[in-house]
């Protein structure tokens, strides 16, 4: 797309639209709110184009988005790439059959699940809004593989580098590289 911002300009634009929410969802956590970014049509379009450019050469069949903000990114990105979209849901939200995995968050534990029977042999790009400790992305990538998919890449808008989530992803990053549009 003509006029696409450089990666540095896009990162600056993202940084300028993030909102820090202290002590949410619990004391001591600083939540990175992407709502202002999503509400800015031109900025959201630039983000989707930036993620599509990063994923484009990999050729994906499905974009999988992690609940809930990842759904928004995945839908727009799948439309841009001309492929399918699949939600990675909180446990108990999908009809059976599913596979489920528990994982640790920076402030607790959670479980996610994906449907069975839709992903065999599919190449999947896994997306979310923020990479923090890496537990959510790792659990989702492992679930997608368990459901028969090949995760060809992972992408996030924001990586919180100080939490070293890439280390949690470790061995997954060889076959499934991670793209972050902004790292803080």
Tab-separated table of C-alpha atoms in Angstrom:
chain	number	residue	atom	x	y	z
A	1	UNK	CA	0.000	0.000	0.000
A	2	UNK	CA	1.550	3.344	-1.006
A	3	UNK	CA	2.478	5.568	1.888
A	4	UNK	CA	2.802	2.708	4.405
A	5	UNK	CA	4.808	3.925	7.378
A	6	UNK	CA	8.286	2.604	8.040
A	7	UNK	CA	8.560	0.111	10.909
A	8	UNK	CA	10.000	2.873	13.110
A	9	UNK	CA	7.217	5.330	12.221
A	10	UNK	CA	4.606	2.623	12.844
A	11	UNK	CA	6.145	1.773	16.229
A	12	UNK	CA	6.106	5.475	17.178
A	13	UNK	CA	2.471	5.761	16.102
A	14	UNK	CA	1.508	2.716	18.178
A	15	UNK	CA	3.399	4.027	21.224
A	16	UNK	CA	1.582	7.340	20.967
A	17	UNK	CA	-1.824	5.628	21.029
A	18	UNK	CA	-1.290	3.202	23.915
A	19	UNK	CA	-2.808	4.068	27.272
A	20	UNK	CA	-1.280	2.848	30.535
A	21	UNK	CA	-3.840	1.826	33.149
A	22	UNK	CA	-2.136	1.416	36.548
A	23	UNK	CA	-3.262	-1.266	38.981
A	24	UNK	CA	-5.453	-3.109	36.465
A	25	UNK	CA	-6.552	-5.893	36.567
A	26	UNK	CA	-4.938	-5.965	40.000
A	27	UNK	CA	-2.573	-3.815	42.084
A	28	UNK	CA	0.955	-3.622	40.703
A	29	UNK	CA	0.029	-4.380	37.082
A	30	UNK	CA	0.199	-1.650	34.442
A	31	UNK	CA	-2.306	-2.657	31.752
A	32	UNK	CA	-1.459	-1.600	28.197
A	33	UNK	CA	-4.781	-0.464	26.707
A	34	UNK	CA	-4.936	-0.650	22.905
A	35	UNK	CA	-8.481	0.782	22.708
A	36	UNK	CA	-7.230	4.213	21.528
A	37	UNK	CA	-5.278	2.473	18.747
A	38	UNK	CA	-8.299	0.400	17.701
A	39	UNK	CA	-10.497	3.514	17.695
A	40	UNK	CA	-8.164	5.335	15.293
A	41	UNK	CA	-9.105	3.915	11.889
A	42	UNK	CA	-5.962	5.016	10.072
A	43	UNK	CA	-3.667	3.732	12.829
A	44	UNK	CA	-5.503	0.404	13.055
A	45	UNK	CA	-5.246	0.055	9.271
A	46	UNK	CA	-1.502	0.749	9.451
A	47	UNK	CA	-1.124	-1.921	12.166
A	48	UNK	CA	-2.992	-4.515	10.097
A	49	UNK	CA	-0.902	-3.685	7.034
A	50	UNK	CA	2.285	-3.923	9.131
A	51	UNK	CA	1.287	-7.342	10.458
A	52	UNK	CA	0.216	-8.522	6.983
A	53	UNK	CA	3.567	-7.482	5.559
A	54	UNK	CA	5.348	-9.472	8.255
A	55	UNK	CA	3.165	-12.540	7.624
A	56	UNK	CA	2.669	-12.239	3.873
A	57	UNK	CA	5.493	-14.390	2.577
A	58	UNK	CA	4.660	-17.270	4.904
A	59	UNK	CA	1.374	-18.109	3.159
A	60	UNK	CA	-1.188	-18.846	5.847
A	61	UNK	CA	-4.549	-20.607	5.671
A	62	UNK	CA	-5.907	-19.290	8.970
A	63	UNK	CA	-5.188	-16.436	11.371
A	64	UNK	CA	-5.843	-17.509	14.970
A	65	UNK	CA	-6.562	-14.722	17.458
A	66	UNK	CA	-6.329	-15.082	21.225
A	67	UNK	CA	-9.311	-13.901	23.287
A	68	UNK	CA	-10.312	-11.179	23.338
A	69	UNK	CA	-8.311	-8.367	21.748
A	70	UNK	CA	-6.579	-10.871	19.511
A	71	UNK	CA	-9.963	-11.569	17.896
A	72	UNK	CA	-10.105	-8.002	16.591
A	73	UNK	CA	-6.632	-8.209	15.130
A	74	UNK	CA	-7.157	-11.694	13.684
A	75	UNK	CA	-10.387	-10.808	11.888
A	76	UNK	CA	-8.958	-7.735	10.204
A	77	UNK	CA	-5.692	-9.479	9.387
A	78	UNK	CA	-7.424	-12.554	7.924
A	79	UNK	CA	-9.474	-10.241	5.708
A	80	UNK	CA	-6.288	-8.509	4.560
A	81	UNK	CA	-4.537	-11.833	3.849
A	82	UNK	CA	-7.597	-13.446	2.238
A	83	UNK	CA	-7.672	-16.416	4.591
A	84	UNK	CA	-9.796	-17.854	7.394
A	85	UNK	CA	-9.941	-16.778	11.004
A	86	UNK	CA	-10.190	-18.875	14.176
A	87	UNK	CA	-10.702	-17.782	17.788
A	88	UNK	CA	-8.538	-19.158	20.588
A	89	UNK	CA	-11.087	-18.955	23.402
A	90	UNK	CA	-11.186	-18.973	27.157
A	91	UNK	CA	-12.010	-22.435	28.458
A	92	UNK	CA	-15.670	-23.418	28.326
A	93	UNK	CA	-16.667	-20.990	25.548
A	94	UNK	CA	-16.467	-23.344	22.542
A	95	UNK	CA	-18.718	-26.306	21.798
A	96	UNK	CA	-17.009	-29.706	21.886
A	97	UNK	CA	-14.831	-31.240	20.716
A	98	UNK	CA	-11.978	-29.020	21.845
A	99	UNK	CA	-8.510	-29.267	23.322
A	100	UNK	CA	-7.639	-27.181	26.353
A	101	UNK	CA	-4.475	-25.986	28.077
A	102	UNK	CA	-3.746	-24.199	31.352
A	103	UNK	CA	-1.003	-21.577	31.495
A	104	UNK	CA	0.458	-18.945	33.815
A	105	UNK	CA	-0.138	-15.221	33.391
A	106	UNK	CA	1.984	-12.490	34.929
A	107	UNK	CA	-0.816	-12.097	37.503
A	108	UNK	CA	-2.488	-15.524	37.762
A	109	UNK	CA	-3.517	-18.585	35.782
A	110	UNK	CA	-5.982	-19.233	32.968
A	111	UNK	CA	-7.093	-21.876	30.461
A	112	UNK	CA	-7.686	-21.564	26.732
A	113	UNK	CA	-9.058	-23.934	24.115
A	114	UNK	CA	-9.367	-24.437	20.372
A	115	UNK	CA	-11.800	-26.544	18.360
A	116	UNK	CA	-10.854	-29.926	16.971
A	117	UNK	CA	-11.553	-30.916	13.384
A	118	UNK	CA	-10.880	-27.554	11.706
A	119	UNK	CA	-7.109	-27.241	11.641
A	120	UNK	CA	-5.592	-30.472	10.325
A	121	UNK	CA	-2.866	-29.574	7.831
A	122	UNK	CA	-3.557	-25.823	8.040
A	123	UNK	CA	-0.814	-23.198	8.197
A	124	UNK	CA	-1.708	-20.798	11.003
A	125	UNK	CA	-0.511	-17.342	11.965
A	126	UNK	CA	-1.132	-16.803	15.692
A	127	UNK	CA	-1.852	-13.220	16.798
A	128	UNK	CA	-2.500	-11.310	20.006
A	129	UNK	CA	-2.276	-7.719	21.138
A	130	UNK	CA	0.554	-7.946	23.691
A	131	UNK	CA	3.373	-10.374	24.445
A	132	UNK	CA	4.039	-10.169	28.171
A	133	UNK	CA	5.438	-13.301	29.858
A	134	UNK	CA	4.756	-15.519	26.826
A	135	UNK	CA	2.534	-18.043	28.588
A	136	UNK	CA	-0.570	-17.278	26.554
A	137	UNK	CA	1.167	-17.403	23.162
A	138	UNK	CA	3.007	-20.593	24.083
A	139	UNK	CA	-0.161	-22.353	25.268
A	140	UNK	CA	-2.047	-21.242	22.150
A	141	UNK	CA	0.737	-22.390	19.792
A	142	UNK	CA	0.905	-25.773	21.519
A	143	UNK	CA	-2.890	-26.144	21.325
A	144	UNK	CA	-2.944	-25.284	17.622
A	145	UNK	CA	-0.260	-27.904	16.969
A	146	UNK	CA	-2.193	-30.444	19.049
A	147	UNK	CA	-5.262	-29.696	16.890
A	148	UNK	CA	-3.263	-30.514	13.733
A	149	UNK	CA	-2.095	-27.074	12.591
A	150	UNK	CA	1.383	-25.854	11.733
A	151	UNK	CA	2.052	-22.500	13.366
A	152	UNK	CA	4.039	-20.602	10.741
A	153	UNK	CA	4.459	-17.437	12.769
A	154	UNK	CA	3.311	-15.366	15.716
A	155	UNK	CA	2.597	-11.647	15.701
A	156	UNK	CA	1.738	-9.037	18.318
A	157	UNK	CA	1.266	-5.307	18.306
A	158	UNK	CA	3.306	-4.779	21.485
A	159	UNK	CA	6.051	-6.797	23.159
A	160	UNK	CA	6.881	-5.968	26.784
A	161	UNK	CA	10.574	-6.791	26.438
A	162	UNK	CA	11.349	-6.401	30.133
A	163	UNK	CA	9.140	-9.449	30.882
A	164	UNK	CA	11.228	-11.606	28.488
A	165	UNK	CA	8.287	-13.469	26.945
A	166	UNK	CA	10.488	-14.574	24.052
A	167	UNK	CA	12.392	-16.785	26.479
A	168	UNK	CA	9.138	-18.572	27.385
A	169	UNK	CA	8.492	-19.179	23.683
A	170	UNK	CA	12.048	-20.498	23.309
A	171	UNK	CA	12.007	-23.539	21.038
A	172	UNK	CA	8.825	-22.397	19.269
A	173	UNK	CA	10.554	-19.378	17.751
A	174	UNK	CA	12.674	-21.362	15.306
A	175	UNK	CA	9.822	-22.781	13.232
A	176	UNK	CA	7.393	-19.993	14.126
A	177	UNK	CA	9.104	-16.588	14.226
A	178	UNK	CA	7.627	-13.774	16.291
A	179	UNK	CA	6.877	-10.320	14.897
A	180	UNK	CA	6.274	-7.398	17.279
A	181	UNK	CA	5.444	-4.001	15.804
A	182	UNK	CA	6.609	-2.235	18.997
A	183	UNK	CA	8.920	-3.478	21.734
A	184	UNK	CA	9.191	-1.582	25.000
